[in-house]
Coordinates of C-alpha atoms in Angstrom, one line a residue:
Chain A
M1483 CA -34.6 -41.6 54.5
T1484 CA -34.5 -44.8 57.0
D1485 CA -35.1 -48.0 55.5
I1486 CA -39.1 -47.9 57.4
T1487 CA -39.7 -44.8 56.2
V1488 CA -39.1 -45.4 51.8
I1489 CA -41.1 -49.1 52.9
I1490 CA -44.1 -46.6 53.7
E1491 CA -44.0 -44.4 51.0
G1492 CA -43.6 -47.2 48.5
L1493 CA -46.8 -48.8 50.3
L1494 CA -48.9 -45.5 50.6
F1495 CA -48.1 -44.2 47.2
I1496 CA -48.9 -47.8 45.3
V1497 CA -53.1 -47.9 47.7
G1498 CA -53.9 -44.2 46.3
E1499 CA -56.2 -42.1 47.3
Q1500 CA -57.4 -44.6 50.1
G1501 CA -54.2 -44.1 52.2
L1502 CA -53.3 -47.2 55.4
S1503 CA -53.4 -46.5 59.0
I1504 CA -51.0 -46.2 61.5
E1505 CA -51.9 -49.7 62.7
Q1506 CA -52.1 -51.5 59.3
L1507 CA -48.1 -49.8 58.3
S1508 CA -47.8 -51.5 62.0
A1509 CA -48.6 -55.4 60.9
T1510 CA -47.4 -54.7 57.5
L1511 CA -43.7 -54.2 58.3
Q1512 CA -44.2 -56.1 62.2
C1513 CA -43.2 -52.9 64.0
S1514 CA -44.1 -51.2 66.4
E1515 CA -46.9 -47.7 66.6
Q1516 CA -44.2 -45.6 67.5
E1517 CA -41.8 -46.5 65.4
V1518 CA -44.3 -46.3 62.3
L1519 CA -45.6 -42.6 64.3
K1520 CA -41.6 -41.3 63.7
A1521 CA -41.2 -42.3 59.8
V1522 CA -44.8 -40.8 59.1
D1523 CA -43.4 -37.7 60.3
E1524 CA -40.1 -37.9 58.8
L1525 CA -41.8 -38.7 55.2
S1526 CA -44.1 -35.6 56.0
V1527 CA -41.3 -33.2 56.9
F1528 CA -39.1 -35.1 54.1
Y1529 CA -41.3 -33.9 51.2
K1530 CA -42.3 -30.2 53.2
G1531 CA -38.5 -29.9 53.3
F1532 CA -38.2 -29.5 50.1
N1533 CA -40.6 -28.0 47.3
R1534 CA -42.8 -31.0 45.9
G1535 CA -46.2 -31.3 43.8
I1536 CA -47.0 -34.3 46.8
Q1537 CA -47.5 -34.3 50.1
C1538 CA -48.2 -36.6 53.0
V1539 CA -50.3 -35.9 55.0
N1540 CA -51.8 -38.2 58.5
F1541 CA -56.1 -37.2 58.8
G1542 CA -57.1 -39.0 61.7
G1543 CA -54.7 -41.5 61.7
Q1544 CA -55.0 -42.4 58.3
V1545 CA -52.3 -41.7 56.0
K1546 CA -51.4 -40.7 52.4
L1547 CA -50.0 -39.4 49.9
L1548 CA -51.9 -36.6 48.4
S1549 CA -51.8 -34.3 45.3
A1550 CA -50.1 -30.5 46.0
S1551 CA -53.5 -28.5 45.8
F1552 CA -51.5 -25.3 44.4
I1553 CA -51.3 -28.9 41.5
H1554 CA -54.8 -28.6 40.9
P1555 CA -55.6 -25.6 38.7
Y1556 CA -52.9 -27.7 36.4
A1557 CA -54.6 -30.9 36.7
Q1558 CA -57.8 -29.0 35.2
H1559 CA -55.9 -27.4 32.3
M1560 CA -54.7 -31.2 31.4
L1561 CA -58.3 -33.1 31.5
S1562 CA -60.1 -29.9 30.0
I1563 CA -57.1 -30.2 26.7
Q1564 CA -57.5 -34.1 26.8
K1565 CA -58.4 -35.4 23.8
T1566 CA -61.8 -38.3 24.5
R1567 CA -60.1 -41.2 25.3
Q1568 CA -61.1 -44.2 23.4
L1569 CA -61.5 -47.1 24.6
S1570 CA -59.1 -50.0 23.5
Q1571 CA -59.7 -53.7 22.2
S1572 CA -59.5 -56.0 25.5
A1573 CA -62.0 -52.5 27.5
L1574 CA -64.4 -52.8 24.9
E1575 CA -64.2 -56.5 25.5
T1576 CA -64.1 -56.9 29.0
L1577 CA -67.3 -54.3 30.1
A1578 CA -69.1 -55.9 27.3
I1579 CA -68.6 -58.9 29.3
I1580 CA -69.4 -57.6 32.5
A1581 CA -72.4 -55.9 30.6
Y1582 CA -73.2 -58.9 29.5
K1583 CA -72.9 -61.5 32.7
Q1584 CA -73.0 -59.3 35.8
P1585 CA -72.9 -59.5 38.5
I1586 CA -69.4 -61.3 37.3
T1587 CA -66.1 -62.3 38.6
R1588 CA -62.1 -61.5 37.6
V1589 CA -61.7 -65.7 37.0
E1590 CA -65.0 -66.2 35.2
I1591 CA -64.0 -63.1 33.1
E1592 CA -61.0 -64.4 33.0
E1593 CA -61.9 -67.9 31.9
I1594 CA -63.4 -66.6 28.8
R1595 CA -61.2 -64.0 27.5
G1596 CA -58.2 -66.6 28.2
V1597 CA -56.2 -63.4 29.6
G1598 CA -56.0 -61.8 33.1
C1599 CA -57.9 -58.3 32.9
D1600 CA -56.4 -57.5 36.4
I1601 CA -55.3 -55.1 35.6
M1602 CA -57.8 -53.9 33.1
L1603 CA -60.5 -54.0 36.3
R1604 CA -58.6 -51.4 37.3
K1605 CA -58.3 -49.3 35.1
L1606 CA -62.2 -49.7 34.3
Q1607 CA -63.1 -49.1 37.6
A1608 CA -60.9 -46.1 38.3
M1609 CA -62.0 -44.7 35.0
D1610 CA -66.2 -45.0 37.0
L1611 CA -67.0 -47.4 33.8
I1612 CA -67.5 -50.7 35.5
R1613 CA -67.4 -50.6 39.6
E1614 CA -67.0 -53.3 42.4
K1615 CA -71.1 -54.8 43.7
G1616 CA -70.6 -57.6 46.7
R1617 CA -69.2 -60.8 47.1
S1618 CA -69.4 -64.7 45.5
E1619 CA -70.7 -67.1 47.4
A1620 CA -67.0 -69.4 45.5
P1621 CA -64.3 -70.1 47.8
G1622 CA -61.6 -67.4 48.7
R1623 CA -65.2 -65.3 48.1
P1624 CA -63.7 -63.0 45.0
I1625 CA -65.6 -59.8 44.1
L1626 CA -68.1 -59.5 41.7
Y1627 CA -68.9 -56.4 39.7
E1628 CA -71.0 -54.4 37.3
V1629 CA -71.1 -51.5 34.8
T1630 CA -71.7 -48.7 36.9
Q1631 CA -74.3 -45.2 35.6
D1632 CA -71.6 -43.7 33.7
F1633 CA -71.2 -47.2 31.3
M1634 CA -74.8 -46.6 30.7
D1635 CA -74.6 -43.1 29.5
V1636 CA -71.4 -43.8 28.2
F1637 CA -72.5 -46.2 25.4
Q1638 CA -75.8 -44.3 25.4
L1639 CA -78.3 -46.9 26.6
M1640 CA -81.7 -46.7 28.0
S1641 CA -81.1 -50.9 29.7
L1642 CA -79.0 -53.7 29.5
E1643 CA -81.8 -54.4 28.4
E1644 CA -81.6 -52.2 24.6
L1645 CA -78.4 -54.9 24.3
P1646 CA -78.9 -57.5 21.9
K1647 CA -79.1 -61.7 22.8
L1648 CA -75.9 -64.0 22.6
E1649 CA -77.7 -65.9 21.1
Q1650 CA -79.0 -63.2 18.4
I1651 CA -75.1 -62.2 18.2
A1652 CA -74.1 -65.9 17.3
N1653 CA -75.7 -66.6 14.6
S1654 CA -74.9 -64.1 13.6
S1655 CA -71.6 -64.3 13.5
S1656 CA -70.7 -68.2 12.8
Q1657 CA -72.5 -67.0 9.0
E1658 CA -69.5 -64.3 9.2
L1659 CA -66.9 -66.8 9.4
F1660 CA -68.0 -68.5 7.4
D1661 CA -68.5 -66.2 4.2
Chain B
M988 CA -34.2 -93.4 25.1
F989 CA -35.4 -89.5 24.5
E990 CA -36.6 -88.1 28.3
V991 CA -37.8 -85.0 26.5
T992 CA -41.3 -85.4 25.1
I993 CA -42.6 -83.5 22.4
D994 CA -44.0 -80.8 24.5
Q995 CA -41.4 -79.5 25.8
F996 CA -40.3 -77.9 22.4
R997 CA -41.7 -75.3 20.7
G998 CA -41.7 -76.1 17.6
P999 CA -39.9 -78.3 14.4
L1000 CA -37.0 -76.5 14.4
D1001 CA -37.0 -76.0 18.2
L1002 CA -36.2 -79.5 17.7
M1003 CA -33.6 -79.5 15.8
L1004 CA -32.2 -76.9 17.6
F1005 CA -31.6 -79.8 20.0
L1006 CA -30.7 -82.5 17.5
I1007 CA -27.8 -80.4 16.3
K1008 CA -26.7 -79.4 20.3
E1009 CA -27.6 -82.8 21.7
K1010 CA -26.0 -85.1 19.0
K1011 CA -23.3 -82.7 18.8
L1012 CA -23.9 -81.4 15.4
D1013 CA -22.1 -79.0 12.7
L1014 CA -24.5 -76.6 12.2
F1015 CA -22.1 -74.5 9.9
N1016 CA -21.3 -77.9 7.7
L1017 CA -24.7 -80.0 8.4
D1018 CA -24.9 -82.9 7.8
I1019 CA -29.2 -82.9 6.6
A1020 CA -29.2 -87.4 6.0
E1021 CA -27.8 -87.3 10.0
L1022 CA -30.5 -84.4 10.8
T1023 CA -33.2 -86.0 9.0
L1024 CA -32.5 -89.0 10.6
Q1025 CA -32.7 -88.5 14.2
Y1026 CA -35.2 -86.1 14.5
Q1027 CA -37.9 -88.8 12.0
N1028 CA -36.3 -91.2 15.2
Y1029 CA -37.1 -88.3 18.3
I1030 CA -40.8 -88.0 15.6
T1031 CA -41.2 -91.8 15.4
S1032 CA -40.8 -92.7 19.4
M1033 CA -42.8 -89.9 20.0
Q1034 CA -45.7 -91.5 17.8
Q1035 CA -44.6 -94.5 19.7
L1036 CA -46.0 -93.4 22.8
N1037 CA -49.1 -92.0 21.7
L1038 CA -48.3 -88.3 22.2
E1039 CA -50.0 -86.7 19.5
V1040 CA -47.6 -84.6 16.4
A1041 CA -48.8 -82.1 15.7
S1042 CA -48.8 -81.1 12.0
E1043 CA -45.7 -78.6 11.8
Y1044 CA -43.8 -81.9 12.9
L1045 CA -44.4 -83.9 9.8
S1046 CA -44.2 -80.6 7.4
E1047 CA -40.8 -79.9 8.0
L1048 CA -40.2 -84.1 7.9
A1049 CA -41.0 -84.1 4.8
G1050 CA -39.1 -81.1 4.0
L1051 CA -36.3 -83.1 5.6
I1052 CA -36.5 -85.8 3.3
E1053 CA -36.8 -84.0 0.5
Y1054 CA -33.3 -82.7 1.5
K1055 CA -32.0 -85.5 1.3
S1056 CA -33.3 -87.5 -1.0
K1057 CA -32.7 -85.1 -3.2
K1058 CA -28.9 -84.9 -2.4
L1059 CA -28.5 -88.1 -3.3
L1060 CA -30.0 -87.3 -7.0
P1061 CA -26.4 -87.1 -9.7
R1062 CA -26.1 -83.2 -9.3
D1063 CA -27.3 -81.4 -12.5
K1064 CA -24.5 -78.5 -12.2
T1065 CA -25.9 -76.8 -15.0
V1066 CA -29.2 -77.3 -13.9
L1067 CA -28.4 -76.5 -11.0
E1068 CA -27.1 -72.7 -11.4
A1069 CA -29.1 -71.6 -13.9
A1070 CA -32.6 -72.3 -11.2
A1071 CA -30.5 -69.5 -9.3
V1072 CA -32.3 -71.0 -6.4
E1073 CA -30.6 -71.5 -2.7
D1074 CA -29.0 -74.2 -1.5
P1075 CA -31.7 -76.2 0.6
K1076 CA -29.6 -76.7 3.8
E1077 CA -27.9 -73.4 3.2
S1078 CA -31.7 -71.9 3.4
L1079 CA -31.7 -74.2 6.5
V1080 CA -29.6 -73.0 8.6
R1081 CA -30.7 -69.4 8.3
R1082 CA -33.5 -70.6 9.2
L1083 CA -32.9 -72.7 12.0
L1084 CA -29.8 -69.2 13.0
E1085 CA -32.5 -67.6 12.8
Y1086 CA -35.1 -69.0 14.9
Q1087 CA -31.9 -69.3 17.8
Q1088 CA -31.9 -65.7 17.7
F1089 CA -35.5 -64.7 18.5
K1090 CA -35.3 -68.3 20.9
D1091 CA -32.4 -67.1 22.8
I1092 CA -33.8 -63.3 23.4
T1093 CA -36.7 -64.5 25.2
G1094 CA -34.7 -65.2 28.5
Q1095 CA -33.9 -61.5 28.6
L1096 CA -37.5 -60.8 27.9
Q1097 CA -39.2 -62.6 30.6
D1098 CA -36.4 -61.2 33.1
R1099 CA -37.6 -57.6 32.3
Y1100 CA -41.1 -59.0 32.4
L1101 CA -41.2 -60.6 35.9
L1102 CA -39.1 -57.2 37.2
R1103 CA -41.9 -55.4 35.6
Q1104 CA -44.2 -57.0 37.2
Q1105 CA -43.2 -56.6 40.8
I1106 CA -43.4 -52.9 40.2
Y1107 CA -46.9 -51.2 40.9
G1108 CA -48.3 -47.8 39.1
K1109 CA -51.6 -46.7 40.8
A1110 CA -54.1 -45.7 40.0
L1111 CA -56.0 -42.5 39.1
S1112 CA -56.6 -40.1 41.3
R1113 CA -60.5 -39.8 41.3
K1114 CA -61.4 -37.5 44.4
E1115 CA -58.8 -35.4 44.7
I1116 CA -59.6 -34.1 41.9
E1117 CA -63.4 -34.7 41.2
D1118 CA -64.4 -30.8 40.6
V1119 CA -62.5 -30.5 38.2
M1120 CA -62.7 -34.3 35.7
P1121 CA -64.9 -33.5 33.1
D1122 CA -68.1 -35.8 32.8
L1123 CA -67.8 -38.0 29.7
L1124 CA -64.3 -38.8 29.4
V1125 CA -64.6 -42.4 27.4
E1126 CA -66.6 -42.6 23.8
G1127 CA -68.5 -45.2 23.5
N1128 CA -72.0 -46.2 22.4
S1129 CA -73.9 -49.7 22.3
Y1130 CA -72.5 -50.7 18.9
D1131 CA -68.5 -50.8 20.0
L1132 CA -70.2 -53.6 22.8
I1133 CA -71.8 -56.0 20.3
R1134 CA -69.1 -55.9 17.8
A1135 CA -66.7 -56.4 21.5
M1136 CA -69.5 -59.2 22.5
K1137 CA -69.0 -60.6 18.6
K1138 CA -65.1 -60.5 18.6
V1139 CA -65.4 -62.9 22.0
M1140 CA -67.9 -65.1 21.4
V1141 CA -65.8 -66.3 17.7
R1142 CA -63.1 -66.7 19.4
V1143 CA -65.0 -68.6 22.5
S1144 CA -65.6 -70.8 19.5
L1145 CA -62.6 -71.3 17.6
Q1146 CA -60.8 -71.9 21.6
Q1147 CA -63.2 -74.9 22.0
P1148 CA -62.1 -77.9 19.7
F1149 CA -59.1 -77.2 21.2
E1150 CA -59.9 -77.3 25.4
T1151 CA -61.3 -80.0 24.5
K1152 CA -58.2 -81.6 23.1
I1153 CA -56.3 -80.4 26.6
A1154 CA -59.7 -82.1 28.5
A1155 CA -59.4 -85.3 27.0
R1156 CA -56.4 -85.3 28.0
E1157 CA -53.9 -86.4 31.3
L1158 CA -54.7 -84.1 33.9
S1159 CA -53.2 -84.7 37.5
V1160 CA -54.8 -84.6 40.2
D1161 CA -54.0 -79.8 41.1
Q1162 CA -55.8 -79.4 37.6
R1163 CA -58.8 -81.7 38.5
I1164 CA -58.6 -79.8 41.9
D1165 CA -58.6 -76.1 39.7
M1166 CA -61.5 -77.1 36.9
L1167 CA -63.5 -78.7 40.4
R1168 CA -63.4 -75.5 41.6
R1169 CA -64.7 -73.5 38.6
M1170 CA -67.5 -76.5 38.2
I1171 CA -68.3 -75.9 41.4
N1172 CA -69.6 -72.8 41.7
R1173 CA -72.4 -73.4 40.0
F1174 CA -73.6 -75.8 41.4
P1175 CA -76.0 -75.9 44.9
A1176 CA -74.8 -75.2 48.6
S1177 CA -74.8 -78.9 48.9
F1178 CA -74.8 -81.8 45.2
A1179 CA -74.1 -85.2 44.4
L1180 CA -70.7 -86.8 43.9
E1181 CA -72.1 -88.4 40.6
E1182 CA -72.3 -84.3 39.2
C1183 CA -69.0 -84.1 39.5
F1184 CA -68.4 -86.9 36.6
A1185 CA -70.6 -85.0 34.7
D1186 CA -67.8 -84.4 32.2
C1187 CA -65.4 -87.4 32.5
P1188 CA -64.9 -89.2 28.9
D1189 CA -63.4 -92.0 30.6
I1190 CA -63.3 -94.2 33.2
H1191 CA -59.4 -92.1 33.9
L1192 CA -61.2 -88.8 34.7
V1193 CA -63.6 -90.2 36.3
L1194 CA -60.6 -91.6 38.4
I1195 CA -58.9 -88.2 38.7
T1196 CA -61.6 -86.4 39.4
F1197 CA -62.4 -89.4 42.8
L1198 CA -58.5 -88.3 44.3
A1199 CA -59.4 -84.8 43.2
V1200 CA -62.5 -85.3 45.5
L1201 CA -61.3 -87.0 48.3
D1202 CA -58.4 -84.8 48.6
M1203 CA -60.2 -81.4 49.0
I1204 CA -62.4 -82.8 52.6
R1205 CA -58.1 -83.5 53.5
L1206 CA -58.5 -79.1 52.3
G1207 CA -61.3 -78.9 54.0
E1208 CA -62.7 -78.0 51.3
L1209 CA -65.7 -79.9 50.7
L1210 CA -68.0 -82.0 53.6
F1211 CA -68.8 -85.4 53.0
T1212 CA -71.9 -87.1 54.5
V1213 CA -73.7 -90.2 53.0
D1214 CA -78.5 -90.5 53.0
G1215 CA -78.8 -94.3 51.6
E1216 CA -76.6 -95.2 49.0
Q1217 CA -76.0 -91.6 47.6
I1218 CA -73.3 -89.1 48.5
Y1219 CA -73.5 -85.8 49.2
L1220 CA -71.0 -82.8 49.5
I1221 CA -71.3 -79.6 50.6
R1222 CA -69.4 -76.8 49.9
S1223 CA -67.6 -75.4 52.3
T1224 CA -67.6 -72.1 53.9
S1225 CA -65.3 -70.8 56.0
D1226 CA -63.9 -68.0 55.1
D1227 CA -60.3 -68.9 53.9
G1228 CA -58.6 -65.4 55.2
Y1229 CA -59.1 -64.0 51.9
N1230 CA -61.0 -60.7 51.5
G1231 CA -59.7 -58.3 48.9
N1232 CA -59.5 -54.8 51.2
Y1233 CA -55.9 -53.4 52.2
Chain C
M352 CA -36.6 -28.3 42.4
T353 CA -37.9 -25.9 39.1
D354 CA -41.7 -25.7 39.2
I355 CA -42.0 -26.8 35.9
T356 CA -40.4 -30.0 37.5
V357 CA -42.4 -30.1 40.9
I358 CA -46.0 -30.0 38.8
I359 CA -45.3 -32.5 35.9
E360 CA -44.8 -34.2 39.5
G361 CA -48.2 -34.0 40.6
L362 CA -50.4 -34.1 37.8
L363 CA -47.4 -37.6 37.2
F364 CA -49.3 -38.8 40.9
I365 CA -52.8 -37.6 39.6
V366 CA -53.3 -39.9 36.9
G367 CA -51.5 -42.2 38.7
E368 CA -50.7 -46.6 36.6
Q369 CA -51.5 -44.9 32.8
G370 CA -48.8 -41.5 32.7
L371 CA -48.5 -39.0 30.6
S372 CA -46.8 -38.2 27.7
I373 CA -43.2 -35.6 26.8
E374 CA -46.9 -33.8 24.2
Q375 CA -49.2 -34.7 26.8
L376 CA -46.8 -32.2 29.2
S377 CA -45.8 -30.5 26.9
A378 CA -49.7 -29.0 25.2
T379 CA -50.2 -29.0 29.8
L380 CA -47.3 -26.8 31.1
Q381 CA -47.5 -25.3 27.6
C382 CA -44.3 -25.5 26.9
S383 CA -41.9 -26.6 25.3
E384 CA -41.2 -31.4 24.5
Q385 CA -36.6 -29.5 25.3
E386 CA -38.3 -27.8 29.1
V387 CA -40.3 -30.8 29.2
L388 CA -37.7 -33.5 28.9
K389 CA -35.0 -31.8 30.8
A390 CA -37.0 -31.7 34.1
V391 CA -39.1 -35.2 33.5
D392 CA -34.8 -35.8 33.1
E393 CA -34.9 -33.5 36.7
L394 CA -36.9 -35.9 38.5
S395 CA -35.7 -39.0 37.4
V396 CA -32.6 -38.5 38.7
F397 CA -34.2 -36.4 42.3
Y398 CA -35.8 -39.9 42.5
K399 CA -33.1 -41.6 41.8
G400 CA -30.8 -39.5 44.2
F401 CA -33.0 -40.9 47.5
N402 CA -33.2 -43.7 49.2
R403 CA -36.6 -43.3 47.8
G404 CA -40.1 -46.5 47.8
I405 CA -41.4 -44.1 44.5
Q406 CA -39.8 -44.1 40.6
C407 CA -39.8 -42.0 37.7
V408 CA -39.9 -43.5 34.7
N409 CA -40.5 -43.5 31.0
F410 CA -41.3 -46.4 29.6
G411 CA -41.9 -45.7 25.2
G412 CA -42.0 -42.1 26.2
Q413 CA -44.4 -42.6 28.3
V414 CA -43.4 -41.2 31.8
K415 CA -45.1 -42.3 35.1
L416 CA -44.1 -42.6 38.7
L417 CA -43.8 -47.1 40.5
S418 CA -43.7 -48.0 43.0
A419 CA -39.6 -49.0 43.6
S420 CA -39.6 -52.9 43.3
F421 CA -37.6 -53.2 46.7
I422 CA -41.7 -52.0 47.9
H423 CA -42.7 -55.8 45.6
P424 CA -42.8 -57.8 48.6
Y425 CA -43.9 -55.2 51.5
A426 CA -47.1 -55.0 49.6
Q427 CA -47.5 -58.5 48.1
H428 CA -47.7 -59.6 52.1
M429 CA -50.1 -56.1 52.5
L430 CA -52.7 -56.0 49.5
S431 CA -52.8 -60.5 48.6
I432 CA -51.4 -59.0 45.0
Q433 CA -51.8 -62.1 43.1
K434 CA -48.4 -64.1 42.6
T435 CA -46.7 -62.5 39.4
R436 CA -47.9 -64.5 35.9
Q437 CA -45.2 -66.3 33.5
L438 CA -45.8 -64.7 30.1
S439 CA -45.6 -68.7 28.3
Q440 CA -42.0 -69.0 25.6
S441 CA -44.3 -69.3 22.9
A442 CA -45.5 -65.5 23.5
L443 CA -41.8 -64.6 24.6
E444 CA -40.9 -65.9 20.8
T445 CA -43.8 -64.4 18.9
L446 CA -43.0 -60.8 21.0
A447 CA -39.5 -61.0 20.3
I448 CA -40.1 -61.5 16.3
I449 CA -42.8 -58.2 16.3
A450 CA -40.3 -56.5 18.1
Y451 CA -37.8 -56.6 16.0
K452 CA -38.9 -57.3 12.4
Q453 CA -42.3 -55.0 12.5
P454 CA -44.4 -54.2 11.1
I455 CA -44.7 -58.0 9.8
T456 CA -47.6 -60.3 8.5
R457 CA -48.9 -63.0 10.4
V458 CA -47.4 -66.2 8.0
E459 CA -43.1 -64.0 8.1
I460 CA -44.1 -65.1 12.3
E461 CA -44.3 -68.3 11.4
E462 CA -42.3 -68.5 9.2
I463 CA -39.4 -68.0 11.4
R464 CA -41.1 -70.7 14.8
G465 CA -41.8 -73.1 12.6
V466 CA -45.3 -73.7 13.8
G467 CA -49.1 -71.7 13.9
C468 CA -49.8 -69.0 15.3
D469 CA -53.2 -68.1 15.2
I470 CA -54.6 -68.4 18.3
M471 CA -51.8 -66.6 19.9
L472 CA -51.3 -63.6 17.5
R473 CA -55.1 -62.8 18.8
K474 CA -54.7 -63.2 22.5
L475 CA -51.1 -61.5 22.7
Q476 CA -54.1 -58.5 20.6
A477 CA -56.2 -59.0 23.8
M478 CA -53.7 -58.1 26.5
D479 CA -53.1 -55.1 24.3
L480 CA -49.7 -56.3 23.8
I481 CA -50.0 -56.2 20.1
R482 CA -51.9 -54.1 17.4
E483 CA -52.4 -54.1 13.8
K484 CA -50.9 -51.7 12.2
G485 CA -52.5 -51.7 8.2
R486 CA -52.3 -54.2 5.8
S487 CA -49.5 -55.8 3.8
E488 CA -49.1 -55.3 0.1
A489 CA -48.3 -58.8 -1.0
P490 CA -51.2 -60.6 -2.0
G491 CA -54.2 -61.3 -0.3
R492 CA -53.1 -57.9 1.7
P493 CA -52.7 -59.5 5.4
I494 CA -53.3 -57.9 8.3
L495 CA -49.4 -55.8 9.4
Y496 CA -48.9 -56.6 13.4
E497 CA -46.7 -54.0 15.3
V498 CA -46.0 -53.7 19.7
T499 CA -48.3 -51.2 21.5
Q500 CA -47.6 -48.8 23.9
D501 CA -48.7 -51.6 27.3
F502 CA -45.8 -53.7 25.5
M503 CA -43.4 -51.4 26.2
D504 CA -44.4 -50.4 29.5
V505 CA -44.4 -54.4 30.6
F506 CA -41.3 -54.9 29.1
Q507 CA -39.9 -52.1 30.7
L508 CA -38.6 -50.0 27.7
M509 CA -37.8 -46.6 26.2
S510 CA -37.3 -47.0 23.1
L511 CA -36.9 -51.2 20.6
E512 CA -33.8 -50.0 20.6
E513 CA -32.7 -50.5 23.7
L514 CA -33.2 -54.3 22.9
P515 CA -30.0 -56.5 21.7
K516 CA -29.0 -55.5 18.6
L517 CA -29.5 -59.0 16.9
E518 CA -26.1 -59.4 14.7
Q519 CA -24.8 -59.0 18.9
I520 CA -27.1 -62.2 19.9
A521 CA -26.5 -64.1 16.8
N522 CA -22.5 -64.5 17.8
S523 CA -23.2 -65.8 21.2
S524 CA -25.7 -68.1 20.1
S525 CA -24.1 -70.0 17.5
Q526 CA -20.6 -70.4 19.9
E527 CA -23.1 -71.0 22.8
L528 CA -24.7 -73.8 20.6
F529 CA -21.3 -74.8 20.3
D530 CA -19.8 -75.3 23.8

């Protein structure tokens, strides 16, 4: 494959099911739309040429990589035998902060947790436990996050009001520190 | 006089390794008295500069002085052999060598880490397999959440003293700008200049803050108006081009 | 590629950055772990054999597709990806000690580093780079720590065996001290 085709493959992979438009690709790679189209064609042909689990499609000018459709029964089987996933401690902490402080930006969450949580937020979003809720008025207009209906289901909550007030937690936790 | 400060060291062992290299001491035939002298000089010079020296450095210093004084005492071979204790010099050298090993590996880990930061995965394809996704993949209950929040709060409260200590230290204008940006997010669109000084414990930070505000005005992040003797700042609403969309 | 390799490619594409373990693949495809390993090898070789924007990796037994590293500047340009964060030297030292000596208690780590690392351990735990692994039999039954799957991923390690042997480092570093 030519260099530009390879770069397009990598970029399409990273953005996933959202895909990229011919214009976006041409602007990113600083080359003409003709060249992009040619490279996208080369990529599609490359994927078709082999027996492959991935395909490259161009739907109305939006180019994306998709899994081949014969994979889906296997995916279904895989998901059905997968044990329920335990949320990691850091996932729980991030969710707790969002549930208590929503809507909240990534930077605000990171300030509370003291660690970066970019990847964690993407994971929680992919799991549909949190979603984007507009943008803050702060400089850079960062994305605001809030919890979803799925979150309420998973944690068996009728409403966020059911969670105890922070002051109640604070009192009990300072006791815990000293006993 | 040293041109380095205590902040550059990751602990007393790191400092000792630095001194051994700097003063060309022989690690395998370590002159404890000389190392103690150098180490003590260093700590003293830091204290003269009013730099905070963490207790770990002082406790290792006490250890070094103890080794040194033991060496000066007349040796009673029979007692030493009977006790079969490890020679304090050997144990110090062993600790230094072990620490050096881990110090060395960090470079490699850092390289690997930075390289990994430059390759990306893709998110789970939800839409593609939406019809086959089971309803609930995740298990949990509200108690898990409450416990997690408790942990966060305990950690935050434990970290508070450390953060205050840092705030009281000398901040650079750039650091102060970062702090102001966060503070200002919580303010209304326009606010009095004094608001920016609300958390300043001393005149030094007030000055730094003032410089930071001037810089932010220069950068176009803040606008100001003067009303009588009162200066008001206004958050600039101009979009800086950032939008998280692809 | 063989059929099983193609299916693995499709499944890895769908699950994205979380990847799949050899066991998960073997359970999904109802074939032996040997067969899965062989197929994963075939897939890695296939991706390496061409000039490609995607790579297939195995970090700590978790197989996943990732973008090739030369895509980074283009992705950064297009996606306004935040600057890569460096881990602090103290964090790296602490992680190195745990990786080599695990399972290990806080006191043992502090003995080697010569400084307290209570807060550092909690930060590393919050980042999911280390986790608690039971308790030591020593007095007070202190918590034992070990590195996590995420640790293997962020340092691109297939297994901890890939880290250099400590004696090798000892020799080279003591030389370095005296030149």
